[in-house]
XYZ file of C-alpha atoms in Angstrom:
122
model
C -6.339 9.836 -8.399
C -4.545 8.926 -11.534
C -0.731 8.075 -11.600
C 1.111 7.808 -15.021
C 4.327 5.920 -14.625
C 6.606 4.295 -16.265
C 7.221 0.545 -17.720
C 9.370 -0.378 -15.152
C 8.933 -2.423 -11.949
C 7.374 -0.546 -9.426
C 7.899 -0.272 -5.189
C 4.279 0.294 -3.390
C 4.303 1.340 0.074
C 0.897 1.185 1.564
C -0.064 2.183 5.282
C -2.446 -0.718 6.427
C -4.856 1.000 9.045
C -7.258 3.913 7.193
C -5.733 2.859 3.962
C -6.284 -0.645 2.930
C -8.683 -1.307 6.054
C -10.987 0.030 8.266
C -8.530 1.853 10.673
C -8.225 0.215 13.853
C -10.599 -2.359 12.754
C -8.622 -5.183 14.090
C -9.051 -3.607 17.749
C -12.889 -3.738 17.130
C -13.948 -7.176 16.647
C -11.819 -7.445 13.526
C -10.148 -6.027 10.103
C -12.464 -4.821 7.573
C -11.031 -4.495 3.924
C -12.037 -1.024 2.141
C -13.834 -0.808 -1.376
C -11.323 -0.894 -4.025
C -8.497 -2.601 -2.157
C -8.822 -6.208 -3.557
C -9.663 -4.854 -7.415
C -6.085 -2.512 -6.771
C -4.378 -5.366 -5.800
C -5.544 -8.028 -8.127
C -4.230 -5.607 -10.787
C -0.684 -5.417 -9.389
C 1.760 -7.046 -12.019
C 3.648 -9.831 -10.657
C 7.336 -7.680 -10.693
C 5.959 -4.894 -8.323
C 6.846 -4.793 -4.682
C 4.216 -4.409 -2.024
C 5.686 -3.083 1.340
C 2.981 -2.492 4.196
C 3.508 0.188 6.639
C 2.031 -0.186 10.000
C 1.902 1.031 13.806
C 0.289 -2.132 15.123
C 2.226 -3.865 17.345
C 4.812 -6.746 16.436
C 2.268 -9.012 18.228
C -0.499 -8.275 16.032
C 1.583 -10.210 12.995
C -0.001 -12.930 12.498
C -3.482 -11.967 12.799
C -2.991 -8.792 10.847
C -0.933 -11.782 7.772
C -4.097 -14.339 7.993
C -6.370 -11.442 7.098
C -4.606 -9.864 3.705
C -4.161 -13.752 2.634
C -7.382 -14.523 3.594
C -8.464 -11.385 1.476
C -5.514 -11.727 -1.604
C -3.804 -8.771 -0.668
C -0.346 -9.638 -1.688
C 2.698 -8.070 -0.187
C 6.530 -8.559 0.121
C 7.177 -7.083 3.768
C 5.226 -5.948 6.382
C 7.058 -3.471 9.308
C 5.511 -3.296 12.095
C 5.470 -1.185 15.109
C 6.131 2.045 13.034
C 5.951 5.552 14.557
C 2.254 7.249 14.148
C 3.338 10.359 12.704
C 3.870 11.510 9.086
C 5.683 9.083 6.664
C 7.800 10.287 4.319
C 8.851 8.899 0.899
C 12.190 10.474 -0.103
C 14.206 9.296 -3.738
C 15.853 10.682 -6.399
C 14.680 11.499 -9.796
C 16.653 9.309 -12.840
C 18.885 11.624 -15.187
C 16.409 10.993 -18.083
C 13.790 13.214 -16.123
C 11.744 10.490 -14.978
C 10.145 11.120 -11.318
C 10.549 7.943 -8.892
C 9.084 9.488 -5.984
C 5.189 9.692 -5.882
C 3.158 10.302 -3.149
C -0.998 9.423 -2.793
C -2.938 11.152 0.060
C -6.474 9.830 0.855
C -9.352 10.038 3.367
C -8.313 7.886 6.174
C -11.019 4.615 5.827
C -12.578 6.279 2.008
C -12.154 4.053 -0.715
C -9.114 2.876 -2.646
C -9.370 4.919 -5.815
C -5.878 4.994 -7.705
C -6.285 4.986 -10.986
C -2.426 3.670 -12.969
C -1.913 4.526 -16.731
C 1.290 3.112 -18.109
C 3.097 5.209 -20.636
C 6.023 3.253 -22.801
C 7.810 6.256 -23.193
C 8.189 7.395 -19.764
């Protein structure tokens, strides 16, 4: 998957489980990060936002927080206890044209492929 965006600071919302580690790996013995995740993240530019999405419980916090830091997966916020179903990203388009809403589907545990090309005059 290849996203061109913009030069401006960027938002990433990431679902944890299936996404960024084995899915329900932390009820199995233990989280397992997925190929790609740690080369995506070490590539994040200091001004981006990292929100995590989860439905793990609220009491899973602090196991679920020693494992990205153990791993270097930085984030800004972590919600917990989220609903299982779809999750929707909903914004509104700038009045130069530029699209601020983008949306990445994978392969629930399949590697972390996303592939960012800044373009200056986006």
């Amino acid at each position: 998957m290849e996203l061109t965006l913009s030069t401006l600071p960027k938002t990433w919302l990431f679902d944890i489980d299936g996404t960024l580690v084995k899915h329900n790996g932390y009820k199995e013995g233990g989280d397992v990060l997925l190929p790609g995740v740690a080369g995506f993240f070490s590539k994040l530019p200091p001004e981006d936002a990292v929100i995590l999405l989860t439905a793990r419980p609220e009491a899973s916090r602090e196991e679920t927080e020693q494992f990205l830091q153990k791993n270097g997966i930085r984030y800004d916020k972590i919600l917990f206890g989220l609903p299982t179903g779809e999750r929707i990203l909903v914004n509104d388009d700038k009045p130069t044209g530029l699209s601020m809403g983008h949306a990445v589907r994978k392969d629930r545990d399949a590697p972390l492929s996303i592939d960012v090309r800044i373009d200056s005059a986006l």
